[in-house]
Coordinates of C-alpha atoms and ligand atoms in Angstrom, one line a residue:
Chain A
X1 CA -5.2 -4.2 18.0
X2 CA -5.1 -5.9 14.8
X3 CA -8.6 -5.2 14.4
X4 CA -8.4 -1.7 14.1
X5 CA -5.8 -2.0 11.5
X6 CA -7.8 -3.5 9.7
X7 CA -10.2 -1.0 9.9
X8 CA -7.7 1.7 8.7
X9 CA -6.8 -0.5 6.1
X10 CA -10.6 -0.8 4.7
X11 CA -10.8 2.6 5.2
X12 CA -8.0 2.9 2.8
X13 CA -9.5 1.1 0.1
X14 CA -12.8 3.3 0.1
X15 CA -10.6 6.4 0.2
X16 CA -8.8 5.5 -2.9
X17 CA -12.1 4.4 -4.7
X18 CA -13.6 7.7 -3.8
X19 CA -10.1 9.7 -5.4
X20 CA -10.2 7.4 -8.0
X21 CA -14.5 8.3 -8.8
X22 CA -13.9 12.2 -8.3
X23 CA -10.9 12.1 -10.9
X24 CA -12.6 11.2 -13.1
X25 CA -15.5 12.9 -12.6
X26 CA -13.1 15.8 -13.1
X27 CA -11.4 15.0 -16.6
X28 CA -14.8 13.6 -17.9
X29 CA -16.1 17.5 -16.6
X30 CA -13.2 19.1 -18.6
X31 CA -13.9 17.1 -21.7
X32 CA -10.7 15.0 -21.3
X33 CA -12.2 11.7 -20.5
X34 CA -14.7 9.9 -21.8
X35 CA -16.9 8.3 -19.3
X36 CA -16.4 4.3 -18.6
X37 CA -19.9 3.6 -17.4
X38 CA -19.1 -0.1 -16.6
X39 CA -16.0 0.9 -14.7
X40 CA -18.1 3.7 -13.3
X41 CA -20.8 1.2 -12.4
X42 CA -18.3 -1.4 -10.8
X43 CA -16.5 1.6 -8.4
X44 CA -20.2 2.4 -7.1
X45 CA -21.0 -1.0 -6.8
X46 CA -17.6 -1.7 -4.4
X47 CA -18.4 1.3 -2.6
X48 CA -21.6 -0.8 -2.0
X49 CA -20.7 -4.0 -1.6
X50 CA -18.0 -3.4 0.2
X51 CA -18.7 -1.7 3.1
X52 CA -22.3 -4.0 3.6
X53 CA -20.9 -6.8 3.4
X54 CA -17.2 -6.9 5.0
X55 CA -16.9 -3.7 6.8
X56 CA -20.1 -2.4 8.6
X57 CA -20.4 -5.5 10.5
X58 CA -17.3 -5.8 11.4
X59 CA -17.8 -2.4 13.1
X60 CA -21.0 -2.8 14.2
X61 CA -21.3 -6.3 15.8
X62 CA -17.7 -6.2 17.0
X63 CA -16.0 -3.5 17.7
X64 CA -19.0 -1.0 19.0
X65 CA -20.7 -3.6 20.8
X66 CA -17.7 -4.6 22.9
X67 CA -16.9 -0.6 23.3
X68 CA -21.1 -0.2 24.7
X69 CA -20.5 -2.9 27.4
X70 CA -17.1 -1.6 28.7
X71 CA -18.0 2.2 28.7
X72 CA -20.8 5.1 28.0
X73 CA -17.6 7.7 26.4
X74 CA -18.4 7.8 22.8
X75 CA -22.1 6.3 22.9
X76 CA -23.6 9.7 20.7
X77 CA -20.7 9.0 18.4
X78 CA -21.2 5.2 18.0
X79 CA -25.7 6.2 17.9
X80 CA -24.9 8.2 15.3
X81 CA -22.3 5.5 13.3
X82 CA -24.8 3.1 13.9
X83 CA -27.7 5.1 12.7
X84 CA -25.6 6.1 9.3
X85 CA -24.6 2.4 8.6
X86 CA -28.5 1.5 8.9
X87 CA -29.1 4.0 6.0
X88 CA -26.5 2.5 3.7
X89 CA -28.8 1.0 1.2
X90 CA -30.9 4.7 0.8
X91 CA -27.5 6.6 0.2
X92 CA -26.5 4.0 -2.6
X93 CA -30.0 4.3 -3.9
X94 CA -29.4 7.7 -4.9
X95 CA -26.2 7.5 -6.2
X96 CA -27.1 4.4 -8.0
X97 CA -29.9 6.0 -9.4
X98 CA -27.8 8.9 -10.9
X99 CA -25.6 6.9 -12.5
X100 CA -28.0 5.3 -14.1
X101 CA -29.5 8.7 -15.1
X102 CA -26.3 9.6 -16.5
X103 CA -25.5 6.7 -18.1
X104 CA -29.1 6.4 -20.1
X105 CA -27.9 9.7 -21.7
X106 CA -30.3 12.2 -19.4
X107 CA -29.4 16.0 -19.9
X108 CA -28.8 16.9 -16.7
X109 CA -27.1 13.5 -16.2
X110 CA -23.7 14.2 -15.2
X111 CA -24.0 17.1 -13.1
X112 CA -26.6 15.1 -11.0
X113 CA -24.2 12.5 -10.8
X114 CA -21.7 14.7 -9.6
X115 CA -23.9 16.2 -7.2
X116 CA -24.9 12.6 -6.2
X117 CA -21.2 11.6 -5.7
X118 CA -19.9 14.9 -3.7
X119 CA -22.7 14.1 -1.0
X120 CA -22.1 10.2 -1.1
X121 CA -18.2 11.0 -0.9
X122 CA -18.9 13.9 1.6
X123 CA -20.7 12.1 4.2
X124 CA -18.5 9.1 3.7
X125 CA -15.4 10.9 4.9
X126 CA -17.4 12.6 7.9
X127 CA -18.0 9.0 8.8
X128 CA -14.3 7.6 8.1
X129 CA -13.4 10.4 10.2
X130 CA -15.4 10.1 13.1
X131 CA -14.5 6.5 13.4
X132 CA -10.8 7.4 13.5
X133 CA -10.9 10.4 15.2
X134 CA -13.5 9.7 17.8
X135 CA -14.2 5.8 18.0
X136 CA -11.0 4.0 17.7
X137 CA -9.1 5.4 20.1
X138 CA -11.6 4.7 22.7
X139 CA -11.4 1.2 22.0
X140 CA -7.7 1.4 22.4
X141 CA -8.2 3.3 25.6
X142 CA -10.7 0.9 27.0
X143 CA -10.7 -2.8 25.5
X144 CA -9.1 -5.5 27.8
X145 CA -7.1 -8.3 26.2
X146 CA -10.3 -10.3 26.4
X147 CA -12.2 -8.3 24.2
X148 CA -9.2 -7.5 21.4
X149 CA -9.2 -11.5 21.3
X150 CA -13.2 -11.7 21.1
X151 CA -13.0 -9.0 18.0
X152 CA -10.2 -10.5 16.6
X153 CA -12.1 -14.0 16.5
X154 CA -15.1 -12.1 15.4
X155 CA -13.1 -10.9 12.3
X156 CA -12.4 -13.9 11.2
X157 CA -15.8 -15.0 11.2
X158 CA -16.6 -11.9 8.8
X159 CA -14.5 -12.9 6.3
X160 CA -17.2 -15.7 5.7
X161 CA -19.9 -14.2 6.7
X162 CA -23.0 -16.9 6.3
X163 CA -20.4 -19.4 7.4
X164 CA -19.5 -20.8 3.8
X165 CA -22.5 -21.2 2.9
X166 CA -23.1 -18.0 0.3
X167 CA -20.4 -17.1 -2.4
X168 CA -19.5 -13.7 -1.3
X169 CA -17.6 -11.5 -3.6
X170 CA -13.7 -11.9 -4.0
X171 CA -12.7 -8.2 -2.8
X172 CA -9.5 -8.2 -3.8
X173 CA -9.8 -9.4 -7.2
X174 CA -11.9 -6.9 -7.8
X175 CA -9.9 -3.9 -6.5
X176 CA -7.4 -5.3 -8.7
X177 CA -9.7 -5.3 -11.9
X178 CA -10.5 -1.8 -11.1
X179 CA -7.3 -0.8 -10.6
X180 CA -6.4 -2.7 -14.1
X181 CA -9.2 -0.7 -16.0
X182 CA -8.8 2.7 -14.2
X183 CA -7.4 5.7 -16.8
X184 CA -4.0 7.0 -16.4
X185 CA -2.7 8.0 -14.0
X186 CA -5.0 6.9 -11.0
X187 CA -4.9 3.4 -12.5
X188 CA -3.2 1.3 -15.2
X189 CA -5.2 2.3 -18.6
X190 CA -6.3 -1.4 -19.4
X191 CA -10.2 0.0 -19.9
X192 CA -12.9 -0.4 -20.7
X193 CA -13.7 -2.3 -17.6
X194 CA -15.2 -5.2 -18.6
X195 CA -17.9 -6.9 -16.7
X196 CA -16.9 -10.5 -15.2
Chain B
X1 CA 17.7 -5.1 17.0
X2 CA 15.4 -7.0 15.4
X3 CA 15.5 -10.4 17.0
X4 CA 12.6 -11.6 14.1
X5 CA 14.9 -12.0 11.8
X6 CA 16.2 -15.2 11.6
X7 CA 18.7 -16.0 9.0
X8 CA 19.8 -12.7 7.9
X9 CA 20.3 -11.5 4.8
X10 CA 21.2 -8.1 5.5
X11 CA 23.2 -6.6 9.2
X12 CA 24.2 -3.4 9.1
X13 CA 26.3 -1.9 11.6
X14 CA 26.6 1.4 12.7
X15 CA 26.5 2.8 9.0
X16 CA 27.3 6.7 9.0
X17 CA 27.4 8.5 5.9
X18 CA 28.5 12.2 5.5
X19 CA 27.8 14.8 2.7
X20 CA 30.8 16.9 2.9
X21 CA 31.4 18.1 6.6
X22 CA 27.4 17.2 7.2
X23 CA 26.4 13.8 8.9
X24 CA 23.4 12.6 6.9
X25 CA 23.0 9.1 8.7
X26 CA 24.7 8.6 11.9
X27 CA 25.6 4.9 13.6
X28 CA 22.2 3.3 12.0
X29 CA 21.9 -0.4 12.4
X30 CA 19.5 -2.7 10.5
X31 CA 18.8 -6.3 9.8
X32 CA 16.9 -7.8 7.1
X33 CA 16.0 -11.8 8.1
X34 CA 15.4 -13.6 4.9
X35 CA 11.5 -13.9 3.4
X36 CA 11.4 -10.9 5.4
X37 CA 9.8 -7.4 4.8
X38 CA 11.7 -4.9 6.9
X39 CA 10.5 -1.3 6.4
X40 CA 12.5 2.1 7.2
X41 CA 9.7 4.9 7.5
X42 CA 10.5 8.5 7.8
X43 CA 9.7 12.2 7.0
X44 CA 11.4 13.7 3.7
X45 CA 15.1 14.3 3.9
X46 CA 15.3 11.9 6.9
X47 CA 18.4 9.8 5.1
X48 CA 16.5 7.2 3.7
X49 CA 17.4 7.0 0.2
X50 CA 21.4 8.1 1.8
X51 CA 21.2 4.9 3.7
X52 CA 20.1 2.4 1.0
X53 CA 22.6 3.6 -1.4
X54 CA 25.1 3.4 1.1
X55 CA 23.9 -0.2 1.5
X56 CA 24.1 -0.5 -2.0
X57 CA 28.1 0.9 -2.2
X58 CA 26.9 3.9 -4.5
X59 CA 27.8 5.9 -1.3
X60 CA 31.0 5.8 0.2
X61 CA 30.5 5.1 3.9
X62 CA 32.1 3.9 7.5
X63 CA 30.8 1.0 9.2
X64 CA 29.5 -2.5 8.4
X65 CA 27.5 -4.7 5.8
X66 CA 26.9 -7.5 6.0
X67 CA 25.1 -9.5 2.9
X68 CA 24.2 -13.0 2.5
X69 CA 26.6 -14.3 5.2
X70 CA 29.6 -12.4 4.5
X71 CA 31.8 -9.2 5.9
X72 CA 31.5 -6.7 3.3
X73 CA 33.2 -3.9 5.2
X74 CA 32.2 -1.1 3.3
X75 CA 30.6 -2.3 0.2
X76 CA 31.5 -1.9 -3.7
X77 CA 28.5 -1.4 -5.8
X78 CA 29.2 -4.2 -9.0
X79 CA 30.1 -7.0 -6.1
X80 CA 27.0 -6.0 -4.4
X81 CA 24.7 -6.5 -7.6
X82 CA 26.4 -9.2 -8.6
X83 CA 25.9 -10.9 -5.0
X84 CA 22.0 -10.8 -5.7
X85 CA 21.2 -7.2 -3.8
X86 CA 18.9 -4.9 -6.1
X87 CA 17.6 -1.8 -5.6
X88 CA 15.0 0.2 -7.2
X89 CA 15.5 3.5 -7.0
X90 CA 12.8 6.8 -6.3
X91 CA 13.2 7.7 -10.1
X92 CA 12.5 4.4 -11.5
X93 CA 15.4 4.7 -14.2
X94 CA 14.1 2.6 -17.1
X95 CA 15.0 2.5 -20.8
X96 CA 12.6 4.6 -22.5
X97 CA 13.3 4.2 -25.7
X98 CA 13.4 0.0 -25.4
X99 CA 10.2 -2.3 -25.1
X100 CA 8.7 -3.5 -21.6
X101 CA 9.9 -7.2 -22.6
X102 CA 13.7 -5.8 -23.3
X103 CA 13.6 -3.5 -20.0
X104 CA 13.0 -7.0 -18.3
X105 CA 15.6 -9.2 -20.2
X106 CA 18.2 -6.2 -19.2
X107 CA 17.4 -7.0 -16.1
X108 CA 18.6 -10.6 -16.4
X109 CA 21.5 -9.8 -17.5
X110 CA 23.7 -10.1 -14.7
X111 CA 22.4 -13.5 -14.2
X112 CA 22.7 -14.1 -17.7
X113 CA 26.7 -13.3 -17.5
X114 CA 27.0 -15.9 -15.1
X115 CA 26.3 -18.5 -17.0
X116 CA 22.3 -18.7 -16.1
X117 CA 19.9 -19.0 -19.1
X118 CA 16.7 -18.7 -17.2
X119 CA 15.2 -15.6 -18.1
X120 CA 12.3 -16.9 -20.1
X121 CA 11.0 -18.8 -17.2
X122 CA 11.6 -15.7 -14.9
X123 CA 9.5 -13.2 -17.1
X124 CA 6.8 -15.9 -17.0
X125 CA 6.8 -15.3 -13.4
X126 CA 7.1 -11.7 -13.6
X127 CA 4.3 -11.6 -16.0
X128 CA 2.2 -13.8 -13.6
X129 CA 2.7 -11.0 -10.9
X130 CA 2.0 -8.1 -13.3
X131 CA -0.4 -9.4 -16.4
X132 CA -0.2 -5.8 -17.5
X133 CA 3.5 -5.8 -18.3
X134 CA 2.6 -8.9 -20.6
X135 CA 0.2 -6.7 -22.1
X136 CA 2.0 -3.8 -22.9
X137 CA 5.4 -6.1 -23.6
X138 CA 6.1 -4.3 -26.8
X139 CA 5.5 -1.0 -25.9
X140 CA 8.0 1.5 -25.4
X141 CA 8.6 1.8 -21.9
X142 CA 8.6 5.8 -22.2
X143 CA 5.2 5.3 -23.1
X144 CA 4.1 4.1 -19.7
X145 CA 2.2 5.9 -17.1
X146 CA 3.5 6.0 -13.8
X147 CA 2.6 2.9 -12.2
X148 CA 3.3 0.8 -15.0
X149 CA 6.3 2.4 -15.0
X150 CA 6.6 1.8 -11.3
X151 CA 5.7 -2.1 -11.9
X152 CA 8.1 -2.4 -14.6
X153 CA 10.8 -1.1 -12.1
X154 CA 9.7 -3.5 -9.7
X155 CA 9.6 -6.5 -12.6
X156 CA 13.5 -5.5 -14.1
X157 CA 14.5 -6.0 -10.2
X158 CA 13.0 -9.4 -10.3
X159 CA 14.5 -10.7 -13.3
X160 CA 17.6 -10.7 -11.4
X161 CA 16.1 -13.2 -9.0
X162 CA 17.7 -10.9 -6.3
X163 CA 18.4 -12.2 -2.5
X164 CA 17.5 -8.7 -1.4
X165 CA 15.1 -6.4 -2.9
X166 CA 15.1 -2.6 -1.5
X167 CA 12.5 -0.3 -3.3
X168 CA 12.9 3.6 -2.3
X169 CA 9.5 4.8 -1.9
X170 CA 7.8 3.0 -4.5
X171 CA 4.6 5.1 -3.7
X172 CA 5.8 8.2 -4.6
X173 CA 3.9 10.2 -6.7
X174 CA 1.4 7.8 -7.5
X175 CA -2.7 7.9 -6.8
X176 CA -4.1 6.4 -3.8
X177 CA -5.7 3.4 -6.1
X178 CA -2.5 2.2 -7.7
X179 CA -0.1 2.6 -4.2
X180 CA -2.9 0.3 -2.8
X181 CA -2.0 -2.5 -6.0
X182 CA 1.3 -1.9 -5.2
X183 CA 1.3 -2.7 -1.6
X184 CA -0.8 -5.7 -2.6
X185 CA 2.1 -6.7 -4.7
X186 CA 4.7 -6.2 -2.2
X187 CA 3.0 -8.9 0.0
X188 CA 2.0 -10.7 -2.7
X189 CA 6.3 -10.7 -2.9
X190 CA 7.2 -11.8 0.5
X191 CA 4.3 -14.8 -0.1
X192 CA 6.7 -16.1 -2.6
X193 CA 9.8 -15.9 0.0
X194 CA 11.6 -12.5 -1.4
X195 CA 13.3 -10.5 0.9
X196 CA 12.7 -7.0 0.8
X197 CA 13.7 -3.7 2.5
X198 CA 11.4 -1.1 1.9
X199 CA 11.9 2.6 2.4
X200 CA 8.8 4.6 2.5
X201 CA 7.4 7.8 4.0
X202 CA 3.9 6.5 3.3
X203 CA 3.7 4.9 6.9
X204 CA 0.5 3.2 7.4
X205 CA 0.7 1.6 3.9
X206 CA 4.5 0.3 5.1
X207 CA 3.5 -0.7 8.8
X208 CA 0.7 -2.3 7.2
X209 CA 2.5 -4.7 5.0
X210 CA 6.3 -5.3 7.0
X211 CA 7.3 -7.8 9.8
X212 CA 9.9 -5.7 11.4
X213 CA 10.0 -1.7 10.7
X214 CA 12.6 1.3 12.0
X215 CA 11.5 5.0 11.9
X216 CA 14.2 7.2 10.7
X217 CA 14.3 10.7 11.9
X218 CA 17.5 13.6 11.1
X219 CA 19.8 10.4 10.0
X220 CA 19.3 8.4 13.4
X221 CA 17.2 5.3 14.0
X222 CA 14.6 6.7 16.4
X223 CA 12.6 3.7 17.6
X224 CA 12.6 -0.1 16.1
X225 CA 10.0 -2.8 16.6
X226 CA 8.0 -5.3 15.1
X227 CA 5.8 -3.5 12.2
X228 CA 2.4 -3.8 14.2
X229 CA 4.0 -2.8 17.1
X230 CA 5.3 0.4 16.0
X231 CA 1.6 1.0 14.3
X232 CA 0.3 0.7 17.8
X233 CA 2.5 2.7 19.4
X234 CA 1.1 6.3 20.4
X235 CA 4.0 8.1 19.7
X236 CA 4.1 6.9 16.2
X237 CA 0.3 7.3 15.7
X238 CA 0.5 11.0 16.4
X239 CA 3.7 11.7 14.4
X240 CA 3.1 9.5 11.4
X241 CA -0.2 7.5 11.3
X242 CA -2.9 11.3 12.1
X243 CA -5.6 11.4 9.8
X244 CA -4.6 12.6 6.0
X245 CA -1.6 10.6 6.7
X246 CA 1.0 13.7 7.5
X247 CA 3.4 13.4 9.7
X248 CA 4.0 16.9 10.7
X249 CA 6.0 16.6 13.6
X250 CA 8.7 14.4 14.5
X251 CA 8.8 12.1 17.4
X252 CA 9.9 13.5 20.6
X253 CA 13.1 12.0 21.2
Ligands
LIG1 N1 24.1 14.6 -2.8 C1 23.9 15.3 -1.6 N2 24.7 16.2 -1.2 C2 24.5 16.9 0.0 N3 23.4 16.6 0.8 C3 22.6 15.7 0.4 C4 22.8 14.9 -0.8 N4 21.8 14.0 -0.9 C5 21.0 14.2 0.2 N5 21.5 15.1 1.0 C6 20.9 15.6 2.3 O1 20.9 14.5 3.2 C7 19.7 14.4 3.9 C8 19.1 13.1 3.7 O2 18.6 13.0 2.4 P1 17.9 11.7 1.8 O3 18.7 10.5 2.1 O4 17.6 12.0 0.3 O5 16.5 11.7 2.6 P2 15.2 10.9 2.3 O6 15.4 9.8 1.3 O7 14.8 10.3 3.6 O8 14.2 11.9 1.9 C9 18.9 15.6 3.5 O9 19.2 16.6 4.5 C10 19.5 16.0 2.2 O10 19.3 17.3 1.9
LIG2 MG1 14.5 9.5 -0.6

């Protein structure tokens, strides 16, 4: 059951991006902050990157596959996963897009970004949620040894996705960056974040 | 008992300590193996912090410890330091009026006593592990925010070079981001052969990161098991791993 550990622990590491986004969102609101548009830039990009590239699949071609072939309890719920990681790329879009409205000094910039992020964060925990509420205890409930071993193998593939034969993005050393730039107290005050 | 660890650093044995006529930790028994994390997770006011700084010999208490292959009885806090056991406590006492670099060569000190002169090659390693204490090295350390201050605490303990490291809660009050760097740190630790025992009431981070882990409940060792075990284990899901991360209810014993 490794593999849904490691879910949980991905999970983690979006929540405390998302905390990390709406605090600051908050200060910057009450004039505390001023905004770090790289840093902010580099948090929605994770949020991105992240997910598409390590965690979605992992889900997807894994985990809710195996679930499908061993039982029909949970198929809306896993439709309905499925059809939310499809539209990734749209809901990134958007919040992509307000940041860069923000950033290129627009009026309305910052409240559309915060409107931007509350849905983005919204939906996001909806969809954490279901997962863990809904989705991962069925697989404890129903996966056989056979297929925890099959996922577990398939998890190792993910963490080189095109087989070594793209550079994917070092995760961790990122999180840590982030962490490194964040303001006090949700990170370590080294900003402004500074592009690699 | 936890049959992982092999040679073991720390074996205690049926450790009860009372506050006045009140038991606060009743016949526990723990072993650390060495390059080991061993975790003790439990609700607020469970005797966690009671047990460590029994182990420690700040508490008086009945029982056994045993450190670093020898009967300790009950221990004596200076020999226990001075043996290589270091604790860093919830409240992170630092010196808040002295620089990050000085905070850390206080923290050699012991070492430095005994005759070893190696604290410049230590805070190079501790520097390595947390570049933003090199930054900030001649800061005040009351000018820290809480996880730096948190690393620093962390850092001091290391400059002792210390055959057991227990940290209290080290993600107490601190934001989701920065208990994530910590954890990463903490395993980053073990990688480099430190044995630690590590009390937190933040489970899944804990369970996440240890080899062996004990859940404390009302002073008594409730269940004991190899860390991903326990994570797996419904009982400890419900009471301590629910969504949001509360542990409302105790186990059912
Ligand atoms: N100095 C003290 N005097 C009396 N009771 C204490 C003292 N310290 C702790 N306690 C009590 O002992 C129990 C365990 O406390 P503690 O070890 O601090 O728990 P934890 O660290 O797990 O939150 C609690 O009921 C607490 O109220
Ligand atoms: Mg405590």
């Amino acid at each position: 059951m490794e593999a849904l550990r490691i879910i949980e622990d991905e999970h983690q590491s979006l929540a405390a991006i998302l905390h990390a986004v709406r605090y600051m969102l908050k200060e910057i609101g009450q004039g505390k902050l001023q905004p770090d548009f790289r840093l902010l830039r580099a948090m929605v990009h994770y949020l991105d990157a992240y997910p598409e590239q390590r965690h979605h699949p992992k889900e997807d071609q894994y985990l809710f596959a195996r679930l499908k072939a061993r039982t029909n309890e949970g198929a809306d719920a896993i439709a309905r996963l499925e059809q939310e990681h499809a539209g990734g790329e749209a809901r990134i879009k958007a919040l992509e897009a307000a940041l860069h409205q923000y950033a290129s000094g627009d009026r309305d910039g910052f409240d559309a970004f915060g409107r931007a992020f509350e849905n983005f964060a919204d939906f996001y925990r909806n969809h954490m949620l279901l997962e863990e509420r809904e989705v991962l205890p069925l697989c404890r409930k129903h996966f056989t040894e056979e297929d925890w071993e099959a996922v577990a193998a398939g998890f190792r593939d993910n963490n080189d996705p095109m087989g070594g034969t793209r550079e994917t993005e070092d995760f961790r050393r990122i999180f840590s960056k982030l962490v490194a730039a964040a303001p006090p107290p949700i990170g370590l005050g080294g900003g402004p974040y500074e592009d690699d | 008992m936890n049959a992982t660890a092999v040679n073991k650093v720390l074996e205690v044995r049926d450790l009860c300590v009372s506050y006045g006529k009140v038991e606060a930790l009743h016949n526990a028994n723990v072993s650390v193996g060495e390059g080991q994390i061993v975790t003790v997770i439990g609700p607020n006011g469970a005797g966690k912090t009671t047990m460590l700084s029994a182990i420690m010999g700040v508490l008086g208490s009945r029982g056994r410890v045993d450190f670093d292959g020898s009967v300790e009885g009950v221990p004596e806090v200076e020999r226990m330091v001075a043996r290589g056991m270091n604790l860093v406590p919830e409240k992170r006492e630092l010196f808040g009026e002295m620089s990050v670099e000085d905070n850390l060569v206080l923290g050699a000190f012991q070492r430095y006593r005994m005759g070893r002169r190696d604290h410049g090659q230590t805070m190079e390693e501790v520097y390595d592990i947390f570049p933003r204490l090199k930054e900030r090295r001649t800061q005040l350390a009351g000018t820290l925010s809480g996880g730096e201050r948190q690393m620093l605490a962390v850092g001091r303990a290391l400059m002792a070079k210390p055959k057991l490291l227990m940290l209290d809660e080290p993600s107490l009050g601190l934001a989701p981001l920065i208990v994530r760097e910590i954890f990463r740190i903490i395993a980053e630790l073990r990688r480099r052969g430190v044995s630690i025992l590590l009390v937190e009431q933040n489970a899944r981070a804990a369970l996440q990161v240890a080899d062996y882990a004990y859940v404390l409940e009302t002073g008594e060792i409730a269940m004991e098991g190899p860390a991903h075990k326990l994570a797996d284990d419904p009982r400890v899901i419900e009471a301590y791993l629910g969504l949001g991360g509360k542990h409302q209810d105790k186990l059912a014993h």
